[in-house]
Coordinates of C-alpha atoms (C1' of nucleotides) in Angstrom, one line a residue:
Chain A
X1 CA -30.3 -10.3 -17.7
X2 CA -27.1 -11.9 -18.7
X3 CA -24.0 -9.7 -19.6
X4 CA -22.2 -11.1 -21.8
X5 CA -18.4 -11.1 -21.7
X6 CA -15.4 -11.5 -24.7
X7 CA -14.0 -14.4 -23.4
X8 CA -16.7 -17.3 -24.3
X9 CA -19.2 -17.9 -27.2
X10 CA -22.7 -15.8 -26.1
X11 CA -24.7 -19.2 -27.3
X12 CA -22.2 -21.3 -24.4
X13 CA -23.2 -18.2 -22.1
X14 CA -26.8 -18.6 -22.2
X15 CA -26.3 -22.1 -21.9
X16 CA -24.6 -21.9 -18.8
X17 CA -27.0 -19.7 -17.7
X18 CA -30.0 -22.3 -18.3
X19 CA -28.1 -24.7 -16.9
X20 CA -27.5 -22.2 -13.9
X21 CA -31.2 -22.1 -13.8
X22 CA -32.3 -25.8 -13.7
X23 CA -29.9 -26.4 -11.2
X24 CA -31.4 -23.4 -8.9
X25 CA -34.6 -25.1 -9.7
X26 CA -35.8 -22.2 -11.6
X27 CA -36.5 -25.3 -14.5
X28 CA -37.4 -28.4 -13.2
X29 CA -37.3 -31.4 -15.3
X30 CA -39.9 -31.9 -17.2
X31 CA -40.9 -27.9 -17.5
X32 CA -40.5 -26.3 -20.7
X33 CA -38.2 -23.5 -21.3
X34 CA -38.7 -20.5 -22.8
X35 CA -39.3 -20.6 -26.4
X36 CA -36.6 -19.5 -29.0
X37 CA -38.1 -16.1 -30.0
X38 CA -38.8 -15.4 -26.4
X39 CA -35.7 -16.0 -25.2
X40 CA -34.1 -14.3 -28.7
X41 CA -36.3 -10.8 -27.8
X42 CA -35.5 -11.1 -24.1
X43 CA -31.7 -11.1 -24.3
X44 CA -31.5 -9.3 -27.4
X45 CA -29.5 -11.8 -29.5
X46 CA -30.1 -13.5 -33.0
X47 CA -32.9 -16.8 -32.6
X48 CA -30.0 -18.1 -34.6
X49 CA -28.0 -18.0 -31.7
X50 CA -30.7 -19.5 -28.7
X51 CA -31.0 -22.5 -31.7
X52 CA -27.2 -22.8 -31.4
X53 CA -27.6 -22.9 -27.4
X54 CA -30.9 -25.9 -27.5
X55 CA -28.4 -27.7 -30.1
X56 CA -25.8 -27.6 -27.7
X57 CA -27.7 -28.6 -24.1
X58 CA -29.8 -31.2 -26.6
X59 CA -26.7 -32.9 -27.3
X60 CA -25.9 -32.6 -23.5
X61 CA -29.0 -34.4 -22.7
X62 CA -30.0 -31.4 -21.1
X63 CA -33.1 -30.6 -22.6
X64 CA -34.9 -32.5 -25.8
X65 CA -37.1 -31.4 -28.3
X66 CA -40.9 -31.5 -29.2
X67 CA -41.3 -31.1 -32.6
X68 CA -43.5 -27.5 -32.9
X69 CA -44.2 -27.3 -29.4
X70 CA -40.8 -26.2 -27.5
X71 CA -37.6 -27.6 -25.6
X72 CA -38.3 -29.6 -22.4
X73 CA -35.8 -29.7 -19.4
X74 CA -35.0 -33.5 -19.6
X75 CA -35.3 -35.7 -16.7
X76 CA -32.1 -36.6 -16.2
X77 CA -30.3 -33.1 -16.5
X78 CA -29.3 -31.8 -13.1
X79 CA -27.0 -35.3 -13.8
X80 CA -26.3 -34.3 -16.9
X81 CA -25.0 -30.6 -15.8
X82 CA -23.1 -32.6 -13.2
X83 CA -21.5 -34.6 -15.1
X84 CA -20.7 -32.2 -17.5
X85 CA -19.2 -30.0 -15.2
X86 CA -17.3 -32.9 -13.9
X87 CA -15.5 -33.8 -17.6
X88 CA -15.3 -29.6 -17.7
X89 CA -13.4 -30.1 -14.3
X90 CA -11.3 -32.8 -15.3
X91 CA -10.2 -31.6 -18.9
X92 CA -9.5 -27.9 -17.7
X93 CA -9.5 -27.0 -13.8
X94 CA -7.5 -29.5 -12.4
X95 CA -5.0 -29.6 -15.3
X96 CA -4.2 -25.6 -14.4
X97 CA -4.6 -26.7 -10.5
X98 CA -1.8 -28.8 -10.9
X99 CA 0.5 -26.6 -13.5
X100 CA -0.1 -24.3 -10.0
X101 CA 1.0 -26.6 -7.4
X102 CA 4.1 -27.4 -9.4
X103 CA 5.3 -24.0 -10.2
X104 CA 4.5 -22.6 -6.7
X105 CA 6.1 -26.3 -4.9
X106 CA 3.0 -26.5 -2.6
X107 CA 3.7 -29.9 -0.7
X108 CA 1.5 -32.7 0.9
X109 CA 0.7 -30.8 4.2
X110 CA -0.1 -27.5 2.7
X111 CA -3.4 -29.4 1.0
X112 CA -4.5 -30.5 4.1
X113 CA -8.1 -28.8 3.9
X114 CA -8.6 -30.2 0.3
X115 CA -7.9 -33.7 1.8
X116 CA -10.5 -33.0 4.3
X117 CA -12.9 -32.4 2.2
X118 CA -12.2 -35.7 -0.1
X119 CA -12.9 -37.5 3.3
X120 CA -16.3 -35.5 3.7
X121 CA -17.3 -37.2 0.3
X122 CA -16.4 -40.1 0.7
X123 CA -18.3 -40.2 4.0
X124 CA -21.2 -39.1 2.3
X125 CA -21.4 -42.1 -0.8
X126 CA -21.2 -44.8 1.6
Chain B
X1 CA 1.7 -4.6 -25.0
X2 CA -0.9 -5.7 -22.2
X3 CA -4.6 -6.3 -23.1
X4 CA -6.7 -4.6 -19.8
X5 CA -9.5 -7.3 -19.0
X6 CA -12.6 -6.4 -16.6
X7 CA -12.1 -8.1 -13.6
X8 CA -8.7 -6.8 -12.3
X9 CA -8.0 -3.5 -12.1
X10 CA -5.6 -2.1 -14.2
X11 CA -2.7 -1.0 -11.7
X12 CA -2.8 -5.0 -10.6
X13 CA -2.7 -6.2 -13.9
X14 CA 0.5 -3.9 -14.5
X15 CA 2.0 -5.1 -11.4
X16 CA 1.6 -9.1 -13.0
X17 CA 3.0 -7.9 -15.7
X18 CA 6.1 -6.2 -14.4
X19 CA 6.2 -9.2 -12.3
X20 CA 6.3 -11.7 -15.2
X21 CA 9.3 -10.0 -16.6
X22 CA 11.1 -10.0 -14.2
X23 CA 10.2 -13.7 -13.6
X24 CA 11.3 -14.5 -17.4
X25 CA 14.9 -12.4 -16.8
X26 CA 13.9 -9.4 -18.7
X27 CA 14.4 -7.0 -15.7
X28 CA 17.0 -8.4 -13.3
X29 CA 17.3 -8.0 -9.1
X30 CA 19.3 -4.2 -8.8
X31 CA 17.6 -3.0 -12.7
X32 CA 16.0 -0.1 -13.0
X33 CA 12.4 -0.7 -14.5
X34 CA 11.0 1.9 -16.5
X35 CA 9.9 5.5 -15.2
X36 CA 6.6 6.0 -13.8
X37 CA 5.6 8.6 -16.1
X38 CA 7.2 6.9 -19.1
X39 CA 5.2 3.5 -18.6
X40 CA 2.4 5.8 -17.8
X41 CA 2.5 7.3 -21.6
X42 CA 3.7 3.6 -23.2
X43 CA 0.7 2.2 -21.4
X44 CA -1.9 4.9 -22.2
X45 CA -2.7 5.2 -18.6
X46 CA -2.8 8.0 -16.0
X47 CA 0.4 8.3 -14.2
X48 CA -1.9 8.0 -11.0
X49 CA -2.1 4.1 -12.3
X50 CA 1.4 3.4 -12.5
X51 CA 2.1 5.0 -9.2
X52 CA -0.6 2.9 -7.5
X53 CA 1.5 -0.6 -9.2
X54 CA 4.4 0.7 -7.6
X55 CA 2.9 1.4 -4.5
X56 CA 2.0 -2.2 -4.0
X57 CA 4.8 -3.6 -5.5
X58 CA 7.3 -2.0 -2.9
X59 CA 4.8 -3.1 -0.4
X60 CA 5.1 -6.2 -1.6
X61 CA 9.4 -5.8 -1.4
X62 CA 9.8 -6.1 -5.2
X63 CA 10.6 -2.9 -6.2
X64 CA 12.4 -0.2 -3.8
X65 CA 12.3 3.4 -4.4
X66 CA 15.5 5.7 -5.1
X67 CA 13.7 9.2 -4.8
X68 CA 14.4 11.9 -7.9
X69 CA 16.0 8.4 -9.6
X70 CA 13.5 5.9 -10.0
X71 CA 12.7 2.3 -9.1
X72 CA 14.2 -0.4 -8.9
X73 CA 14.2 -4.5 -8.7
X74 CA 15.2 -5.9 -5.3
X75 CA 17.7 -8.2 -5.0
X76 CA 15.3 -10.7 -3.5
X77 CA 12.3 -9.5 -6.0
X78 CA 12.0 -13.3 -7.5
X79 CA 11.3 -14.8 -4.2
X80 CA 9.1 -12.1 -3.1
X81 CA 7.0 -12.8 -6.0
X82 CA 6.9 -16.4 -5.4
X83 CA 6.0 -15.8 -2.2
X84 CA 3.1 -14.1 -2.9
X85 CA 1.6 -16.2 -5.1
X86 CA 1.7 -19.0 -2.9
X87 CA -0.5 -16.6 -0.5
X88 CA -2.4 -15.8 -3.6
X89 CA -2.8 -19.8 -3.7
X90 CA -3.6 -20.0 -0.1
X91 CA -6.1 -17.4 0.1
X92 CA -8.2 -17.9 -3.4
X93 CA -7.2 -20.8 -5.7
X94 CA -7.1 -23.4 -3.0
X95 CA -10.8 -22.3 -1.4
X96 CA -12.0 -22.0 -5.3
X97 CA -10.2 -25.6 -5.9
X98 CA -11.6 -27.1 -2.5
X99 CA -15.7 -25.5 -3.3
X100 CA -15.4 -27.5 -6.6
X101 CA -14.1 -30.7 -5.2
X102 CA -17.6 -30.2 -2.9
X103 CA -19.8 -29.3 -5.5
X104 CA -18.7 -32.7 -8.0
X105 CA -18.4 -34.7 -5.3
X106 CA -14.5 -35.6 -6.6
X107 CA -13.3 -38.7 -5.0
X108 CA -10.0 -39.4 -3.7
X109 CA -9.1 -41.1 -6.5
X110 CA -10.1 -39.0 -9.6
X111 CA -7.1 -36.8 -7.9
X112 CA -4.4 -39.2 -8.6
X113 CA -2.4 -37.0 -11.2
X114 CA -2.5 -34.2 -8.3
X115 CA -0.6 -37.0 -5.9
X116 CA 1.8 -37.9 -8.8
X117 CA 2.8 -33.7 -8.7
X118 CA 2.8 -33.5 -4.8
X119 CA 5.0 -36.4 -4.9
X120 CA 7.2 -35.1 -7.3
X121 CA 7.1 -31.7 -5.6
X122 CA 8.4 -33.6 -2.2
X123 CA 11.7 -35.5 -3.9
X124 CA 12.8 -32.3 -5.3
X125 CA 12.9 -30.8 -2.1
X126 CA 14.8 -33.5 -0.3
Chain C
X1 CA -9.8 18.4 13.7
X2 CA -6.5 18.2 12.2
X3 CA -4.2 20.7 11.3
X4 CA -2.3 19.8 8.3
X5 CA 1.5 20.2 8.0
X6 CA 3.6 20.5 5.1
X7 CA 6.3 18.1 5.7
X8 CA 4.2 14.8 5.6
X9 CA 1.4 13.7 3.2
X10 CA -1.9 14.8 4.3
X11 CA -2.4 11.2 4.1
X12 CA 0.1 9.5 6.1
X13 CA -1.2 12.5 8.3
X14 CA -4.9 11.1 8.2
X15 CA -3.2 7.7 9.2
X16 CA -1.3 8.1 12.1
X17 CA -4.7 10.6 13.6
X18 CA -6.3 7.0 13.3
X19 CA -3.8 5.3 15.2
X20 CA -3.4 7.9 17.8
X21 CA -7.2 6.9 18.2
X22 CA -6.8 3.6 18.4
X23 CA -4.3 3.6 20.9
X24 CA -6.5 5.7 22.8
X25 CA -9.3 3.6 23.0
X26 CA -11.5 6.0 21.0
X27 CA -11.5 3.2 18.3
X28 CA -11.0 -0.4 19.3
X29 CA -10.5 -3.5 17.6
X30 CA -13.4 -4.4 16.0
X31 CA -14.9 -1.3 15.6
X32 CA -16.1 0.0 12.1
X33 CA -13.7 3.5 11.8
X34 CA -15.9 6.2 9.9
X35 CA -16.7 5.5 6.1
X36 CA -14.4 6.8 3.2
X37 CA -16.3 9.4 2.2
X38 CA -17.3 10.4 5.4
X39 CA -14.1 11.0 6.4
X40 CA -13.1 13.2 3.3
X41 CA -16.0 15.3 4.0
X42 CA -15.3 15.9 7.8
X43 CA -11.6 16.7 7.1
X44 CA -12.3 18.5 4.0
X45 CA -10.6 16.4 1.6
X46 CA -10.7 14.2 -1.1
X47 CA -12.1 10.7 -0.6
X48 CA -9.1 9.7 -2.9
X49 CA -6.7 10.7 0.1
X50 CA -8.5 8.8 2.5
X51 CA -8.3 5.6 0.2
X52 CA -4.5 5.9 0.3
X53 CA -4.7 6.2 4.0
X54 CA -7.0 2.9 4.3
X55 CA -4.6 1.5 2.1
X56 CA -1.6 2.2 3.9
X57 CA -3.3 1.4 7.3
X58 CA -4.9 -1.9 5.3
X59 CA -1.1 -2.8 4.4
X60 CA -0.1 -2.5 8.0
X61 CA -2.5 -4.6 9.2
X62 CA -4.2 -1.9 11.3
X63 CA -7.3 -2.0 9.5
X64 CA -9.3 -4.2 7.4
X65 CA -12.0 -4.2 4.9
X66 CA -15.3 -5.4 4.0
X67 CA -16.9 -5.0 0.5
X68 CA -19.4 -2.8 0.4
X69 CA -19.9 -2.0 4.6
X70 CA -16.6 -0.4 5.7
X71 CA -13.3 -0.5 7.6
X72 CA -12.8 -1.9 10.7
X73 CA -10.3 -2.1 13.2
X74 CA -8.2 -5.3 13.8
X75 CA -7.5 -7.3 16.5
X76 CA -3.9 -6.9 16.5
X77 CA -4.2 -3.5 15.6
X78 CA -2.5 -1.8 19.1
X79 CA 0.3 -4.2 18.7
X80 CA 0.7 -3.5 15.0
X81 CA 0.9 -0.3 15.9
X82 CA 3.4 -0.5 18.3
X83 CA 5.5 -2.4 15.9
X84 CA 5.1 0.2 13.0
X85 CA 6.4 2.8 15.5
X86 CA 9.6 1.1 16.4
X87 CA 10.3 0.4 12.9
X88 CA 10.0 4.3 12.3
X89 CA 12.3 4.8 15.2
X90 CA 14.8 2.1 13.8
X91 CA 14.8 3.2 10.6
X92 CA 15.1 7.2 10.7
X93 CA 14.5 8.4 14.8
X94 CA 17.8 6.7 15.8
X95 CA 19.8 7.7 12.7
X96 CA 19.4 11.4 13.5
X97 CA 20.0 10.8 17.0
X98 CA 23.3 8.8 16.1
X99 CA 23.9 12.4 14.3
X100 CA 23.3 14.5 16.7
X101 CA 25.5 12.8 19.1
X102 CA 27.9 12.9 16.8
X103 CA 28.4 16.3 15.6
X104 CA 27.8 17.7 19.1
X105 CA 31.1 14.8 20.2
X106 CA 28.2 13.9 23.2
X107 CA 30.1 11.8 25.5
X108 CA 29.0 8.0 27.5
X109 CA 28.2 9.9 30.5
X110 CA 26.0 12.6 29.1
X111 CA 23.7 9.8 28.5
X112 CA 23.1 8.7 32.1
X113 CA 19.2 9.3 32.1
X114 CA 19.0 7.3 28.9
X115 CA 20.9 4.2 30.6
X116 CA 18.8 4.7 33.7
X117 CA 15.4 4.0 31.2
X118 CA 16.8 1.4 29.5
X119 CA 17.7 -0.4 32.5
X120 CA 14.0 -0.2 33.6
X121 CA 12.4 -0.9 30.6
X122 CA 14.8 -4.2 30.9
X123 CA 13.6 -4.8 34.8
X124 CA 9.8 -4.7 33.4
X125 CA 10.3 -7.7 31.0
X126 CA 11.9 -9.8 33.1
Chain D
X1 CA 16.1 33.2 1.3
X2 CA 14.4 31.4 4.3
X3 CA 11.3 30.4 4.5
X4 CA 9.7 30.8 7.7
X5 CA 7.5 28.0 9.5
X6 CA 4.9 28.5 11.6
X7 CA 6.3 26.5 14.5
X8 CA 9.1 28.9 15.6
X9 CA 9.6 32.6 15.6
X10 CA 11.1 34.5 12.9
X11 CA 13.5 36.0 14.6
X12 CA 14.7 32.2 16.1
X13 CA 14.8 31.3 12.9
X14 CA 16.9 34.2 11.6
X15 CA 19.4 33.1 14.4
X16 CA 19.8 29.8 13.4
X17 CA 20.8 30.5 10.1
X18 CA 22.8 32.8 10.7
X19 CA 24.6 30.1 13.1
X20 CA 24.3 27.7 10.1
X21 CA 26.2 30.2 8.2
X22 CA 29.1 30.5 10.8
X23 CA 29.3 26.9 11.4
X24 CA 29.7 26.7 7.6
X25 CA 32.3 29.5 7.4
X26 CA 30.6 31.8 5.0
X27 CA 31.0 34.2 8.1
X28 CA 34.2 33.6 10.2
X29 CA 35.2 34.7 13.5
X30 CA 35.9 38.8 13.2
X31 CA 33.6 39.2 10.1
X32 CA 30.8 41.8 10.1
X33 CA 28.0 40.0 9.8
X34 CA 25.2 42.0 7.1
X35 CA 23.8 44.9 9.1
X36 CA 20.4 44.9 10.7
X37 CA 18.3 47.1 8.0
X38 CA 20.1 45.0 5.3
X39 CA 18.8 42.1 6.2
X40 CA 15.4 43.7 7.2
X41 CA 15.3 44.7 3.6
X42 CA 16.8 41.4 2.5
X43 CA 14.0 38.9 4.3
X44 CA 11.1 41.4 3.7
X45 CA 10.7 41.7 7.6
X46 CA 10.5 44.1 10.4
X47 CA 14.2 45.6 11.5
X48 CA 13.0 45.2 15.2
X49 CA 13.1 41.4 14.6
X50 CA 16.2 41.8 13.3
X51 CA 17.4 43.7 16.5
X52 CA 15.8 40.6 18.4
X53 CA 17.5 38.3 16.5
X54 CA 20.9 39.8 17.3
X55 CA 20.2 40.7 20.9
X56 CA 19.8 37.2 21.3
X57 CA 23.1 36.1 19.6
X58 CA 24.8 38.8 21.6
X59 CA 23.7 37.4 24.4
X60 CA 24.6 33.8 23.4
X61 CA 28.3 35.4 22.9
X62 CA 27.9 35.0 19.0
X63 CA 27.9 38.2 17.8
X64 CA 29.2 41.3 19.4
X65 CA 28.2 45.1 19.1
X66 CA 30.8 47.8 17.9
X67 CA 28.4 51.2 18.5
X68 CA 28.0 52.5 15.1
X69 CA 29.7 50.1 13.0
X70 CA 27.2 46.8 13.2
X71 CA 27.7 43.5 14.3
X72 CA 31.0 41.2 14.3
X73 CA 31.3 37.3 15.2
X74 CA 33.2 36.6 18.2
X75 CA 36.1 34.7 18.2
X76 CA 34.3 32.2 20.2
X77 CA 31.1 31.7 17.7
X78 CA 31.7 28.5 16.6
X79 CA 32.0 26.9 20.3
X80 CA 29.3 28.9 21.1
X81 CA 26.9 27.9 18.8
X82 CA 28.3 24.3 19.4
X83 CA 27.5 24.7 22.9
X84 CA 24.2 25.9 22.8
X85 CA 23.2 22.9 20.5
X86 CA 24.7 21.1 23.5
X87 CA 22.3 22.4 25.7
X88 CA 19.4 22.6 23.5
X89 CA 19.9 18.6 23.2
X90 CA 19.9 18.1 26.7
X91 CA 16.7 20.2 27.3
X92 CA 14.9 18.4 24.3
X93 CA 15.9 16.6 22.4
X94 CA 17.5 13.8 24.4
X95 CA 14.4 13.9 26.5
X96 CA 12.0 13.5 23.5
X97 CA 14.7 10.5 23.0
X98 CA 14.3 8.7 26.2
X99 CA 10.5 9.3 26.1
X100 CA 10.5 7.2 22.9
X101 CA 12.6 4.8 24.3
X102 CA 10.2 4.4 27.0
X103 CA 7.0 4.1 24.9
X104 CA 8.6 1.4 22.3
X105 CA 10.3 -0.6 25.0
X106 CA 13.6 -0.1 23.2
X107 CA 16.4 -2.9 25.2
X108 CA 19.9 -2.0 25.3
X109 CA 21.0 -4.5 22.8
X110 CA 18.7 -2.1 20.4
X111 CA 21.0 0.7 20.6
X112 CA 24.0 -0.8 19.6
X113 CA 25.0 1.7 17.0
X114 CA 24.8 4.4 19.5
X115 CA 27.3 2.9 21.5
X116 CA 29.5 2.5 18.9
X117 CA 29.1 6.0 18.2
X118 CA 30.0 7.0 21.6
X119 CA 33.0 4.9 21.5
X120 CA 34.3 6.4 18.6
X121 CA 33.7 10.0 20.2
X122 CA 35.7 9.2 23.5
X123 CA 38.4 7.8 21.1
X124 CA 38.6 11.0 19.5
X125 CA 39.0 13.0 23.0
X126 CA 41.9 10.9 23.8
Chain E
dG1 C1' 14.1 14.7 -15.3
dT2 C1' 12.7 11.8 -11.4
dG3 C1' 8.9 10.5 -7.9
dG4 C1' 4.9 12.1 -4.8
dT5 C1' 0.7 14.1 -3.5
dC6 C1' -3.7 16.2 -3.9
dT7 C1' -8.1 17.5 -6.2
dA8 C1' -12.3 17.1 -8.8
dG9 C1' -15.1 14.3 -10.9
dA10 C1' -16.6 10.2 -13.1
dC11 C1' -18.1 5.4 -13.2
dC12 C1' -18.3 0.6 -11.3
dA13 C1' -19.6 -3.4 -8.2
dC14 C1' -21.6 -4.9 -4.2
dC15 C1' -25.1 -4.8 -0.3
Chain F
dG1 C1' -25.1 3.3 1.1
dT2 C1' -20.4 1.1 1.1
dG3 C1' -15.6 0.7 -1.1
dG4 C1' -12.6 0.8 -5.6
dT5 C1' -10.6 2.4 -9.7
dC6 C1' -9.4 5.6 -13.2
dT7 C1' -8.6 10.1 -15.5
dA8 C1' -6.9 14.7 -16.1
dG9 C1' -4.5 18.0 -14.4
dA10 C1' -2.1 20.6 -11.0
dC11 C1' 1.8 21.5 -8.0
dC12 C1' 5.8 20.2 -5.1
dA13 C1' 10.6 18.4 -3.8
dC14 C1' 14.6 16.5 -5.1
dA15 C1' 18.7 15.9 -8.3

DNA sequence: GTGGTCTAGACCACC
DNA sequence: GTGGTCTAGACCACA
C-alpha cells in the first residue's frame, strides 16, 4: 500500500511506485501489470487517475499498450527508469547539490569520498 | 507563519526557522528572540515544543539562556549555524549525493558544473 | 535506587547515576544501557524524563543511539566524562571556591595541602 | 521562615541563620537575640531544639546567657562566626576541593584565578 | 512575567 | 519491542 503524501501528484506517486517495482524485479519486462480497475480498487483512487499514471510511464517508454488486453512492462524500461532518473538527477538534484556547496564553501578535499566513487565508475564501464 | 511537514519534527523545524532569521538579519547576535511561552501560543504548540528548540539550539551555541529573562542570540550564532550545516552536509547530503552518483552511474564528467562551483569556492578563499 | 533531591532535575540526576556507572565499570563502552521505558519504570518515572536524560547524555557524547534497539555506551565515553566534570568544576566548583576564599580573607599558606596535590598531579604527567 | 532540608539538623540549621543574621547586622553585637519559646513558636518547632541550637552558639562564643533575661550576641560574634567558617573550610570543604583536584587532574596553570585571589587577600593584610 | 521540570497519556516509525 | 514526538496541564524558582 502506498501512502500518499501532499507534496507530489498521486498519479507521479504510483508511478514511481511501478517503476520502484520493475526495478526490484517485482515486473519484469515483458509481464503485464495490473490492470486499471485493479489497480484503481486496490489503492483506492479514481481509474481516471491509474490512466493518468499508464499515460505518463507510456510516454516514458516504460510500459506500452495492448489495445483491450492491458499495459505491458516494455523491454527496455529498467533503461528507461535509468535514464529518467538520470535527466530527474541532472535537472533537480545536482542543481540544489551545488546551491549547497556554495552557500556552505565546501572545497575540493572535503568531496573526497564523492571523487572516489566517480573512479569506482569509471572502473567499472571500461 | 511556518507550515509543519511530516518528516521533521516540529521543535527542529522551529529551530530552522529561528535559524533562518537570524540568518536573513531579522534577529541579530545579543537580541532577544521571542519568549518561550509567547512563540508557544503564536505557533499553536505546546510550550514543551518550544522549550525542546531551545534546548538544542543552546546546545548547538546559538541561543544562551538568561534565567527569569529569556533567550538570547549569541554573538557568534551565524557561524554556529553555518557550522552545523556543513555537519548536516557531511553526515546526510553528501552520503545521499554520493548513493545517487552509484546508483546512475554519473561520470566524472556529467559533474563539470559542480568543479566550476568548487573552483569558485577555492579563489574566494584565497 | 536513587533518592531524588530537590536541587537538581530529576533528570540531570538520572544522568550523572549513569555516568557514576560507567565510570565504575558497571556499564562499559559498548554496552546497550537499559531501555527508555525500562528505566522510567524501575525509577518510577516518566519515560519522558528519561528521554531528556538520553538526550543530554546523547549531546555529551556519552551515549548514542540506535533506531528502534537502544542506547549504548560510547567508546570515548569515560573520557567524555571526565571532560564534562572538569567543565563543571571550571565553570561553577572553582567560582564558589574563589568565594569562599575570599570572604573567609584565606591566606597562600593555608593552602599548603592543595599545592602539595597539584604538585603531584603535575609529577604524574610528566 | 526557613525551610529545613533533610541533610542537616534543624537545630544546625537554626544556628546558621541566626549567624547569617549577625553577619548581616539585623542582630548586632549586645542585641537580645528573639527568646527561645519565640522562636519555637515562630518555626513551628520543639523549644528543646531551640535550647540546642543556642547551647551550641554559646559554646561557639556567639551568643551569651544572662539567667532570666535570654540570649545576647557577644561582642565577638562576627569573628566568631567568621572563624568557625574558617574551620569548617579546612575540615571540608577544602578537602572536598583538593579531592576534586585530584580526580580531574586540575595543573597549576588551571587555577590561576585563585592565585590572584590570594594575592589580592595578602594585599589587603598589608 | 520569565524559564524549567515533571507527569500522564497519546500516537508515530522502525525493527 | 525499541526510540521519538507532541499535548495538556501542573507546579516550581527566579526577578
Amino acid at each position: 500500500m502506498i501512502e500518499f503524501k501532499n507534496n507530489k501528484g498521486i498519479f507521479q506517486q504510483i508511478a514511481d511506485n511501478l517503476c520502484e517495482r520493475i526495478l526490484s524485479g517485482e515486473f519484469k519486462p515483458g509481464d503485464k501489470v495490473p490492470s486499471v480497475r485493479e489497480l484503481a480498487a486496490l489503492l483506492g483512487v479514481n481509474h481516471n487517475t491509474i490512466m493518468r499514471t499508464f499515460i505518463e510511464l507510456q510516454h516514458a517508454n516504460i510500459v506500452e499498450n495492448r489495445r483491450g488486453i492491458g499495459y505491458y512492462v516494455t523491454t527496455t524500461a529498467p533503461e528507461m527508469i535509468q535514464q529518467q532518473r538520470r535527466e530527474e538527477f541532472f535537472k533537480s538534484e545536482l542543481p540544489a547539490f551545488i546551491q549547497q556547496v556554495k552557500l556552505l564553501n565546501i572545497s575540493h578535499q572535503d568531496l573526497q569520498p564523492l571523487f572516489d566513487q566517480l573512479n569506482e565508475n569509471q572502473n567499472e564501464n571500461k
